[in-house]
Coordinates of C-alpha atoms in Angstrom, one line a residue:
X17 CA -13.5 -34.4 28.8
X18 CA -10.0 -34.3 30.8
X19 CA -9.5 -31.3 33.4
X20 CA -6.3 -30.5 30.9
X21 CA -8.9 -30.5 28.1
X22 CA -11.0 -28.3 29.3
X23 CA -8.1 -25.8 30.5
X24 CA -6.7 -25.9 26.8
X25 CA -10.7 -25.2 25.4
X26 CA -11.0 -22.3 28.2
X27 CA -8.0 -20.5 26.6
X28 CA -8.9 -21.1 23.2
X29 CA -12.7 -19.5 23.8
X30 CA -12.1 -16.4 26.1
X31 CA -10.1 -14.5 23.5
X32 CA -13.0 -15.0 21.2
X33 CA -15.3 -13.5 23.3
X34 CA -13.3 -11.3 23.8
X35 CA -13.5 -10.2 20.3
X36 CA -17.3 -10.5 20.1
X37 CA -18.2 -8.4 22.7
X38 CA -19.9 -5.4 20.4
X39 CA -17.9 -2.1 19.8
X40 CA -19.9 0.4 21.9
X41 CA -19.8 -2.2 25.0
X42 CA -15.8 -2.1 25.1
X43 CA -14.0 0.6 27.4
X44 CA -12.1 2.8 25.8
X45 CA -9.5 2.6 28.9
X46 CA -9.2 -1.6 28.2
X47 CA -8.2 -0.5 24.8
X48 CA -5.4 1.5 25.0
X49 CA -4.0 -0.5 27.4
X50 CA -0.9 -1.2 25.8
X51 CA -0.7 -5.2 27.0
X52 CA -4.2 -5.8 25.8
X53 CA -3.9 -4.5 22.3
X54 CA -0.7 -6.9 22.4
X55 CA -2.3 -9.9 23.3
X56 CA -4.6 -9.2 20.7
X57 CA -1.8 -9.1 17.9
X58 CA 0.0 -12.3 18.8
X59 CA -3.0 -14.4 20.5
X60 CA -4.0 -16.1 17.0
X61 CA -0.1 -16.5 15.7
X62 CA 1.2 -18.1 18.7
X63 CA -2.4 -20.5 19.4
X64 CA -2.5 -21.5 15.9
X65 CA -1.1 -24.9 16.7
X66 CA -2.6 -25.3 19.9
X67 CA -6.2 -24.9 18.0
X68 CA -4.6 -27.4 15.2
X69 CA -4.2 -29.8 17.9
X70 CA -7.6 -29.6 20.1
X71 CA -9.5 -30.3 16.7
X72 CA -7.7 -33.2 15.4
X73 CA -6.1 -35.0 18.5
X74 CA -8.4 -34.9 21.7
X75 CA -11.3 -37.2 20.4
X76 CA -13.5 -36.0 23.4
X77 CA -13.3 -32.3 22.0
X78 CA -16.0 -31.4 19.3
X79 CA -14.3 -29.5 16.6
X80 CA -15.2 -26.1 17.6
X81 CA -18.0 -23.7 15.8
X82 CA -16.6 -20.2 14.9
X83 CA -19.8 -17.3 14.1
X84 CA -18.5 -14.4 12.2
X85 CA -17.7 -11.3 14.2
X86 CA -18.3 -7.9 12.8
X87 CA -14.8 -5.8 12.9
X88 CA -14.7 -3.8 15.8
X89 CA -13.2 -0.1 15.0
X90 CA -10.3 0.4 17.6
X91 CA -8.3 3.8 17.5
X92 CA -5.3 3.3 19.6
X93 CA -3.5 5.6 21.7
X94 CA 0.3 7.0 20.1
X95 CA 2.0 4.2 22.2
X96 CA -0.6 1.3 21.2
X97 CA 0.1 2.7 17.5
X98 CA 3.8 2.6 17.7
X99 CA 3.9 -1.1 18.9
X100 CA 1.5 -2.3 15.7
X101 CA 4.0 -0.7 13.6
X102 CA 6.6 -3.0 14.8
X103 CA 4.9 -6.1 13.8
X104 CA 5.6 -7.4 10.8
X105 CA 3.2 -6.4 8.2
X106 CA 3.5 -9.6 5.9
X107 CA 2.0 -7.1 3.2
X108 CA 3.3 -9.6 -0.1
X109 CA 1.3 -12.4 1.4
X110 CA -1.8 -10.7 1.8
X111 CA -1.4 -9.1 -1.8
X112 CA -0.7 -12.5 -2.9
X113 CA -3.9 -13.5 -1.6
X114 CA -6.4 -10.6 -2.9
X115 CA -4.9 -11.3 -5.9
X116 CA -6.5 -14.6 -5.9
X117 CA -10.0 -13.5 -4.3
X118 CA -10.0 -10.5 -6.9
X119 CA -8.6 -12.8 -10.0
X120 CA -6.5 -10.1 -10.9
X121 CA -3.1 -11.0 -12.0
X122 CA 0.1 -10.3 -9.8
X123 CA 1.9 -7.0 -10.7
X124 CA 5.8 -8.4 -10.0
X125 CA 6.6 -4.8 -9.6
X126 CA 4.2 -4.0 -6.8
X127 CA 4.8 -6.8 -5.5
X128 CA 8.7 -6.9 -5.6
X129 CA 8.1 -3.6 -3.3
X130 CA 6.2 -5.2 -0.8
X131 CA 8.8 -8.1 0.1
X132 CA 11.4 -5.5 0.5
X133 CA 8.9 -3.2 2.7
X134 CA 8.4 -6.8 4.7
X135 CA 12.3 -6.9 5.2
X136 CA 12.1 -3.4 6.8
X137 CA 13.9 -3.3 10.5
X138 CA 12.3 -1.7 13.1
X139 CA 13.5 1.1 13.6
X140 CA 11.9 1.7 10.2
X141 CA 8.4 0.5 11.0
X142 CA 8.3 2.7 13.9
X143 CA 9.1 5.8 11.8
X144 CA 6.9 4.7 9.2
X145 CA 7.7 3.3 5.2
X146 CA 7.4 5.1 2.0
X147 CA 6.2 2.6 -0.6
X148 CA 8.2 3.7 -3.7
X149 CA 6.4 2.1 -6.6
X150 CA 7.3 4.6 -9.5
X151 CA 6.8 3.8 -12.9
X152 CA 9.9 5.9 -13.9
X153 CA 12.2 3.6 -12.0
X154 CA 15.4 3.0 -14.6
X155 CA 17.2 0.3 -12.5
X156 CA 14.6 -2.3 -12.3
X157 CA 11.9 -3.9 -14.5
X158 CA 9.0 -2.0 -14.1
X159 CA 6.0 -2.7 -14.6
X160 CA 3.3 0.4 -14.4
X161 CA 1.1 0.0 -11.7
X162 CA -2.9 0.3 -13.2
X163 CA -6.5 0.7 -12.3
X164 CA -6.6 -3.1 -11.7
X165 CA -3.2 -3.0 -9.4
X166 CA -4.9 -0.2 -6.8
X167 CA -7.9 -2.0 -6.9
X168 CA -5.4 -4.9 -5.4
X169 CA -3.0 -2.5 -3.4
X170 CA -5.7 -0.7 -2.0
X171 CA -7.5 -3.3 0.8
X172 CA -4.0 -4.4 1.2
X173 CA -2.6 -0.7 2.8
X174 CA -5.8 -0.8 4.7
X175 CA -4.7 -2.0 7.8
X176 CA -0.9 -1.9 7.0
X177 CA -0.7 1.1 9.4
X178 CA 3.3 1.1 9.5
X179 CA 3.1 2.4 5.7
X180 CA 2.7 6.1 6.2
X181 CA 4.1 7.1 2.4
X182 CA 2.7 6.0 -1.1
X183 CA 4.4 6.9 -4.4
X184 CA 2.5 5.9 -7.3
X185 CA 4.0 8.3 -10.0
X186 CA 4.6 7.9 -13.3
X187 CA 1.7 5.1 -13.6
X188 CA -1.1 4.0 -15.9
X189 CA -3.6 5.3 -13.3
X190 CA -6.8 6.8 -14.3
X191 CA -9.9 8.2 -13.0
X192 CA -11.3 4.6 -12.6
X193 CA -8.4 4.2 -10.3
X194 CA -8.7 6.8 -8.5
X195 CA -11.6 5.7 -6.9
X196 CA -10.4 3.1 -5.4
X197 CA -7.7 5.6 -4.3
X198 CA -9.9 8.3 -3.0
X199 CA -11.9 4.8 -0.8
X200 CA -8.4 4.5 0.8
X201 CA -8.0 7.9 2.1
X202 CA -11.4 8.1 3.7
X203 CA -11.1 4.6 5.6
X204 CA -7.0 5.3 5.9
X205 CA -5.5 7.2 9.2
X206 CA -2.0 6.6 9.0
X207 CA -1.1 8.1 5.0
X208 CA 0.8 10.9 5.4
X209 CA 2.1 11.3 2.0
X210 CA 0.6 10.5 -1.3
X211 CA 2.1 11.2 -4.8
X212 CA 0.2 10.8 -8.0
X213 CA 2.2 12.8 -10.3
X214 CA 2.1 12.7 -14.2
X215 CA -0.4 9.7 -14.1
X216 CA -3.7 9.8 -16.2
X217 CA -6.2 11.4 -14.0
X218 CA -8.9 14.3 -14.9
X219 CA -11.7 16.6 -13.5
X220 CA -13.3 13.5 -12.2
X221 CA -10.7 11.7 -10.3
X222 CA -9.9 15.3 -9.3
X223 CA -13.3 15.2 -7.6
X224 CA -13.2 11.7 -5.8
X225 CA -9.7 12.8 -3.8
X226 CA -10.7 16.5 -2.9
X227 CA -13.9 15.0 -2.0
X228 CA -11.9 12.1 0.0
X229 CA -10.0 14.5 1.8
X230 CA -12.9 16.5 2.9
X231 CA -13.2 13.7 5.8
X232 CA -9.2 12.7 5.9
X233 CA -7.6 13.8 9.1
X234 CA -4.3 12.4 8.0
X235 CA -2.8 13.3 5.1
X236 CA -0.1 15.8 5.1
X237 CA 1.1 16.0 1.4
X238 CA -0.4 15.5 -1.5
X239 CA 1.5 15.7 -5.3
X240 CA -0.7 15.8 -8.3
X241 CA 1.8 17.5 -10.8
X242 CA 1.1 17.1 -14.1
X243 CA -2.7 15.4 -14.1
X244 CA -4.4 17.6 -16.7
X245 CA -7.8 18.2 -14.3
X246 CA -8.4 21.4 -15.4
X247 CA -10.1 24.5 -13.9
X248 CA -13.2 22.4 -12.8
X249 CA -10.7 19.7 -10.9
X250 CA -9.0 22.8 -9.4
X251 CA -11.8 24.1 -8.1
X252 CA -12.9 21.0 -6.3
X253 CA -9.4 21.5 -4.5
X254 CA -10.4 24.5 -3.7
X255 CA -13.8 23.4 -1.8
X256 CA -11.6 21.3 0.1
X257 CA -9.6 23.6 1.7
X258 CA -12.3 25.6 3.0
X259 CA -13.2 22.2 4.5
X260 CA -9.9 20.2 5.5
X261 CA -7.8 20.8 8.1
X262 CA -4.2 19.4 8.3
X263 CA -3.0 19.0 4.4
X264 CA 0.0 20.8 5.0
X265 CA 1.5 20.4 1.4
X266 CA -0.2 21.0 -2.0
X267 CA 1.4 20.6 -5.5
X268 CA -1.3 21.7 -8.3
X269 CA 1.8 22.5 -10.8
X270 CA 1.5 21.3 -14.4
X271 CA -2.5 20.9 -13.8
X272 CA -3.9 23.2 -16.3
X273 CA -5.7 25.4 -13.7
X274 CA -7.0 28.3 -14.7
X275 CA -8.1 32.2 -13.9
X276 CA -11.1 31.0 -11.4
X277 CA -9.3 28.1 -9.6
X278 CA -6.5 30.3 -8.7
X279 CA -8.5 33.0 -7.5
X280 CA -10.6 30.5 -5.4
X281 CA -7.5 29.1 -4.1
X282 CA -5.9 32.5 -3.2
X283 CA -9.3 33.4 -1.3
X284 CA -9.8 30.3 0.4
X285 CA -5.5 30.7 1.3
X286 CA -6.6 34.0 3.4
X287 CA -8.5 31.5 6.2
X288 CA -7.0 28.1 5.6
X289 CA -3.7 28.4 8.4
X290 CA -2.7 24.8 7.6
X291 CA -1.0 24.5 4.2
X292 CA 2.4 25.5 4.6
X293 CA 3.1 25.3 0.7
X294 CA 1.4 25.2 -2.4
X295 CA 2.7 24.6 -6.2
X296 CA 0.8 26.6 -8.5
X297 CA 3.5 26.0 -11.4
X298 CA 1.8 26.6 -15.1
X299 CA -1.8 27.1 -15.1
X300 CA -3.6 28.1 -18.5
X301 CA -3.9 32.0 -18.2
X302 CA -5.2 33.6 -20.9
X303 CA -5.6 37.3 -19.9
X304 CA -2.6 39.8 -19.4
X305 CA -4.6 41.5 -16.6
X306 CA -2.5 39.9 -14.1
X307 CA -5.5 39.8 -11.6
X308 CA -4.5 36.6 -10.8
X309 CA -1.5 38.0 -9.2
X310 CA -3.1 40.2 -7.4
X311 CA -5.9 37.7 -6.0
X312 CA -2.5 35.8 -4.4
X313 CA -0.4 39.2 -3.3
X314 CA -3.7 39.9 -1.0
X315 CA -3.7 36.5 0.3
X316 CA -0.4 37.1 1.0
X317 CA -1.3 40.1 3.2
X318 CA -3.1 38.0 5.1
X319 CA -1.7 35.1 5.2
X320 CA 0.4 33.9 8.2
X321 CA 0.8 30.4 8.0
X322 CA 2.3 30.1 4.3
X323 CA 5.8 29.5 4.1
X324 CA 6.6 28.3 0.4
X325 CA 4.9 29.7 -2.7
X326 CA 5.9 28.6 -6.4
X327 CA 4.6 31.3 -9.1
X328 CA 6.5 29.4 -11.6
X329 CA 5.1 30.7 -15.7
X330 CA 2.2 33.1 -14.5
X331 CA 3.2 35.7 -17.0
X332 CA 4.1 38.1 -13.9
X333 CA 5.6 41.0 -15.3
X334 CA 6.7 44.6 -13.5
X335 CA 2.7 45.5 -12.8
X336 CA 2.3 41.8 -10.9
X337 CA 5.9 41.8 -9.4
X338 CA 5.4 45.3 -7.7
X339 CA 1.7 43.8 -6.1
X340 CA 3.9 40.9 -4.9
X341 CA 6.1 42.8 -3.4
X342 CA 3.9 45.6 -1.7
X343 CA 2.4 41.9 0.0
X344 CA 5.4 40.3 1.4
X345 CA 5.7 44.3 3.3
X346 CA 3.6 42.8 5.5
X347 CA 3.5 39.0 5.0
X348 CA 6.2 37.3 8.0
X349 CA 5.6 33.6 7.3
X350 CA 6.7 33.4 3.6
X351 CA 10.1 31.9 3.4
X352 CA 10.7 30.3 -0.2
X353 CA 9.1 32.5 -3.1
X354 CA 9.2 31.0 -6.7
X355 CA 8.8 33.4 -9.8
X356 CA 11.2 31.5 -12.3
X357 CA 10.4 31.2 -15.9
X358 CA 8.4 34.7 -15.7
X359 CA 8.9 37.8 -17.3
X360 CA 10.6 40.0 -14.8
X361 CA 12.9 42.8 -16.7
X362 CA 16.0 44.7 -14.9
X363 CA 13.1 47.8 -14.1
X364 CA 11.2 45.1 -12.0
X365 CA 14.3 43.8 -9.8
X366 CA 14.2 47.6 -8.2
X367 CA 11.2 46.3 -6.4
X368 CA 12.8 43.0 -5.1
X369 CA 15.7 45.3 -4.0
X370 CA 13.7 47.2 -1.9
X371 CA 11.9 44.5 -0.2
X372 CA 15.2 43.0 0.6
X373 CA 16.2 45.8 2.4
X374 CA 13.1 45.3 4.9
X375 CA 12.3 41.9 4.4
X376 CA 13.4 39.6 7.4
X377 CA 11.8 36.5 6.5
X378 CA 12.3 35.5 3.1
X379 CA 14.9 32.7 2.6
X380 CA 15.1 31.7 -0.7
X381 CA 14.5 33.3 -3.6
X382 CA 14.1 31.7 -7.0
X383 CA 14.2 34.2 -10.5
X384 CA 15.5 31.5 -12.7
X385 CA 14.7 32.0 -16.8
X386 CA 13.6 35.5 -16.5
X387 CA 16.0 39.0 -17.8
X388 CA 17.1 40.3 -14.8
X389 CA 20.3 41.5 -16.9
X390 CA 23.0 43.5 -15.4
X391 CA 21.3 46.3 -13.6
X392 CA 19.0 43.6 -12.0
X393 CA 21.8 41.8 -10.8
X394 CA 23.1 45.4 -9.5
X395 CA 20.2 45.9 -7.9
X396 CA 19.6 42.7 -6.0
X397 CA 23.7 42.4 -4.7
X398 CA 23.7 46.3 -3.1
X399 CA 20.3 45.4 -1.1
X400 CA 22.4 41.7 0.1
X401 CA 25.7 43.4 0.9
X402 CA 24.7 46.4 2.4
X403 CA 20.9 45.8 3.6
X404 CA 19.4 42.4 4.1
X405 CA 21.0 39.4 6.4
X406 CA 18.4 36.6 5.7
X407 CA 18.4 35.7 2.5
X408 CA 20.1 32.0 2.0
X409 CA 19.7 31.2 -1.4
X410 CA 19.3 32.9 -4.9
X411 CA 18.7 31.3 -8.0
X412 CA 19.5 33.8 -11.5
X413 CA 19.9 31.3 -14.1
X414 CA 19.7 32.3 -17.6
X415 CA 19.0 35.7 -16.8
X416 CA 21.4 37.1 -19.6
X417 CA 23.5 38.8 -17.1
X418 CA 27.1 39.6 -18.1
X419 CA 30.4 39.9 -16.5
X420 CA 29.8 43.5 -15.0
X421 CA 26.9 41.4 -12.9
X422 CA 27.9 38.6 -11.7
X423 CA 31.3 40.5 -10.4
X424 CA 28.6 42.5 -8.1
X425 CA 27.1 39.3 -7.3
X426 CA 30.5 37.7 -5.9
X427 CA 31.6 41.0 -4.1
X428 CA 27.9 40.7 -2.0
X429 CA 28.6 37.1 -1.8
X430 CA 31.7 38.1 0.1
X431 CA 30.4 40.8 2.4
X432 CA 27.3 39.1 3.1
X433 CA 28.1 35.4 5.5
X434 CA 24.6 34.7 5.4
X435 CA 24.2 34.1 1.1
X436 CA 25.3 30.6 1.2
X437 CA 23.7 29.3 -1.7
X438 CA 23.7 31.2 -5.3
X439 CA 22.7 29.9 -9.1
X440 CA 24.5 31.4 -11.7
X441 CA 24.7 28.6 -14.6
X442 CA 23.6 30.0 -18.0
X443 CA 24.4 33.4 -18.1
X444 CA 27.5 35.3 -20.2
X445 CA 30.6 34.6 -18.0
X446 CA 34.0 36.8 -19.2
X447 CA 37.0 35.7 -17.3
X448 CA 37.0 38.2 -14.8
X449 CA 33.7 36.7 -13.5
X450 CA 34.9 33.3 -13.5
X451 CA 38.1 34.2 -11.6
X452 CA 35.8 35.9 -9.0
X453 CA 33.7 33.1 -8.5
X454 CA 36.6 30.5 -8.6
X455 CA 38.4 32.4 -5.6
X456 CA 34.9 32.0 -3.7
X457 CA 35.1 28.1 -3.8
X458 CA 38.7 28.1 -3.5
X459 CA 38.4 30.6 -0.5
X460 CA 35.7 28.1 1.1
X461 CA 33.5 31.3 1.1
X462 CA 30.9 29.3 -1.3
X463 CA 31.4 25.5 -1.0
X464 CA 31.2 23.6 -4.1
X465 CA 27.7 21.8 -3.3
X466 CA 25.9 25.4 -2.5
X467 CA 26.6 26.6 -6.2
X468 CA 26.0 25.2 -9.7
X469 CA 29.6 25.7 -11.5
X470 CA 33.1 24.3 -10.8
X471 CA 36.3 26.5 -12.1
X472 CA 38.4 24.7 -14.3
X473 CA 42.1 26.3 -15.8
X474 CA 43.4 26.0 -19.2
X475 CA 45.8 27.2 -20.2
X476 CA 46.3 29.9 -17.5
X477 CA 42.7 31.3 -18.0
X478 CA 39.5 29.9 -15.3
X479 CA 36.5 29.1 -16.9
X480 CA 33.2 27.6 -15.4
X481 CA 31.8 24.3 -15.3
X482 CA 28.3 23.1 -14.9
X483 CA 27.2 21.1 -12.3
X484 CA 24.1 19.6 -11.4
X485 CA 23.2 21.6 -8.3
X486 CA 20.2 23.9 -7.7
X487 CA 17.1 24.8 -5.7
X488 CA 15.0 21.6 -6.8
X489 CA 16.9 19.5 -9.0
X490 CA 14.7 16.7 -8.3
X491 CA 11.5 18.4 -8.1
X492 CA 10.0 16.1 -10.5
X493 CA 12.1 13.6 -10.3
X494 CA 14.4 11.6 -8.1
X495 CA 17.3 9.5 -8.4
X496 CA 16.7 5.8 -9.0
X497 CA 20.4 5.3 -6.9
X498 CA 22.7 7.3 -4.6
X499 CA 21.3 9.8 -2.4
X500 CA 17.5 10.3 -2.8
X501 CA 17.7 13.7 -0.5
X502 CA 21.0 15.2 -2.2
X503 CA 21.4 19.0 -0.6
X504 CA 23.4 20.4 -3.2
X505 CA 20.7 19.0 -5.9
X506 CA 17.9 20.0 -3.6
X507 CA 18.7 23.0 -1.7
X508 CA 15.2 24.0 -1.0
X509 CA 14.9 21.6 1.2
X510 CA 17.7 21.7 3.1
X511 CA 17.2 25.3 3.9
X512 CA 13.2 25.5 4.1
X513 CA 11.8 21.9 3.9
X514 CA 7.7 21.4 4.3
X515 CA 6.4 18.0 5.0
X516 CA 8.6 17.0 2.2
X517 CA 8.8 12.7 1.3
X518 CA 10.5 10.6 -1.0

């Protein structure tokens, strides 16, 4: 064998050593060094030809013998991470290819998302991709992403550690899926976001992702809206939190939880200071005890980490409201409270107008669909003018209130600069409300995307327009075009966002 020979074999065998040196042998110094963890990366893609060439040229050269090395588990330091996610992922290839060891057939949609994650720049590799594979998509064929796909997609995100958002919404997904699903998160570290709203999955799947996340270090938000897992899947959320550590972001809505998970929730809310926000929208109450009020107005006492809270259809009337209120007395974390589509009366709002005299904390306030009337509206727009200077955002549609209210309404809008957003749609407008609200936009006191009507003039008399504004427009849905994060549609998070993705 030549002297070049050898050179050329020499740099072919020392990075496999390298590699099969065993895991506990390697410093953990030599692996966060930035220039090793490089080398490592491009050694194989840039040799590849030299390797081609040493086996089928060079006659003297035995074609070399290659033992199977066991993976060695590297965690890299923030600046080894950041480099990875600059390298090109190549994630359609290698879903290409489990397709073929798995024999499952090619999902066109999935993979469709991949190529254009592939095409993503730097800049957005380094910040981290959002896989957007919706099922709801109106734009593109779609086709719904099943049991069969994750078991595909799943091995494929394993490594891809520049994908730090999944959105699997509106799919065929069930709880066999999910267990593939629930794998990822355990073996994943880079996930940050996961939604698996209005898909198929029960009490079971329920189990296998609470249980996941018991060991997940990771995740930040997690969006489960609408998966009917009941009580008993509820409650397995609930053991999780007494357990997990940095899932910032929570969204139980539309779950069918009932009396016992929300009062296991509320306790475990009074020691867990991670989650930030928590969606409690509709659970299956069947009691007029309100006790589950109460379990979540003495959280609230003690809570001093939560910031967003949506109550929305709990049946709260004025015994739960006035519990609520007494809370957030001495709560100074809660920012966005959501108590739309409940049954607070005009008597009730005198308790919200006496917190908002004190309160200096709360930032958005949400009452849409209850009866508020006129005297509610009263109430609420003498404790903004006169009292509180924190308050952004108010949200009191369909609350039947007439002209005599919302004319209050606009004169606190005017005396108070901090009220910057307010949501009057469906309620009884006379003209004299509509000319008050008109000169408000026209004034640039209230700008047309912090409001949900436009004035209009015919023949010499305003009326009011709708527009597609509000709080959380897109809550359960986003746009498949345009602006994904619209403010005037999604004002909530403009004004008090929480580990929110799209």
């Amino acid at each position: 064998m030549s002297e070049s020979s050898k050179k050329k074999t020499a740099g072919v065998v020392l990075p496999l050593l390298w590699l099969s040196v065993p895991s506990d042998s390697i410093d953990e110094s030599c692996i966060q060094n930035q220039h090793k963890i490089k080398f490592l990366m491009h050694w194989f893609y840039r040799n590849a030809a030299l390797i081609f060439q040493l086996t089928q040229k060079d006659d003297e050269i035995k074609q070399p013998t290659l033992t199977a090395v066991p993976p060695v588990s590297i965690h890299l330091c923030d600046s080894a991470q950041k480099h990875v996610m600059s390298v090109p992922p190549d994630l359609h290839q290698q879903y290409l290819q489990t397709c073929q060891n798995l024999s499952q057939p090619e999902n066109h949609f999935v993979a469709r998302v991949l190529q254009e994650a592939d095409k993503s720049d730097n800049v957005r590799r380094t910040k981290g991709i959002t896989l957007k594979i919706a099922g709801n998509n109106r734009l593109v064929p779609v086709q719904r992403v099943t049991d069969e796909d994750v078991q595909v997609l799943a091995p494929v995100l394993h490594s891809a550690v520049c994908v730090t958002g999944l959105d699997l919404r509106y799919n065929d997904l069930t709880d066999v899926g999910v267990r593939h699903v629930a794998t990822f998160l355990q073996e994943n570290s880079t996930l940050r976001y996961l939604n698996l709203m209005f898909n198929d999955i029960g009490t079971s799947g329920a189990e296998l992702i609470a249980n996941a996340l018991h060991s997940n270090e990771t995740l930040l938000h997690l969006r489960l809206t609408g998966n009917k897992i009941g009580n008993k899947g509820g409650m397995y959320f609930a053991s999780m939190l007494q357990v997990n550590c940095t899932l910032e972001k929570l969204d139980l809505g539309d779950c069918d939880v009932g009396t016992q998970c929300l009062i296991a929730i509320a306790s475990v809310l009074t020691q867990n200071k991670a989650v930030k926000a928590i969606n409690l929208n509709r659970p299956l109450l069947y009691s007029q005890e309100e006790e589950t009020t109460v379990h979540i107005a003495l959280m609230l006492k003690n809570n001093s980490s939560l910031v967003e809270l949506h109550l929305c259809k709990h049946e709260i009337k004025s015994f739960g409201v006035e519990r609520l209120c007494e809370a957030l007395y001495e709560n100074c974390s809660l920012r966005y409270l959501d108590l739309s589509c409940n049954k607070v009366t005009r008597e009730d709002v005198k308790f919200l107008g006496e917190l908002l005299k004190q309160n200096q904390t709360l930032e958005i306030l949400d009452l849409n669909s209850n009866r508020i009337e006129d005297d509610g509206a009263i109430y609420l727009s003498e404790a903004l003018a006169l009292y509180n200077r924190t308050l952004k955002a108010l949200s009191v549609v369909s609350n039947n209130i007439s002209g005599k209210g919302l004319a209050a309404l606009s004169q606190a809008i005017k005396i108070n600069v901090e009220l910057s957003y307010i949501y009057i749609w469906g309620n009884n407008f006379d003209e004299a409300a509509c000319t008050a609200f008109s000169e408000l936009i026209q004034a640039g006191r209230l700008k047309p995307d912090c409001t949900d009507v436009e004035p209009y003039e015919v023949d010499g008399h305003v009326h009011l327009a709708e527009l597609s504004h509000g709080l959380k427009k897109h809550y359960y849905w986003t746009p498949s075009y345009g602006v994904v994060k619209n403010a005037a549609a999604n004002a909530s998070l403009a004004i008090a966002a929480v580990s929110e993705c799209f």
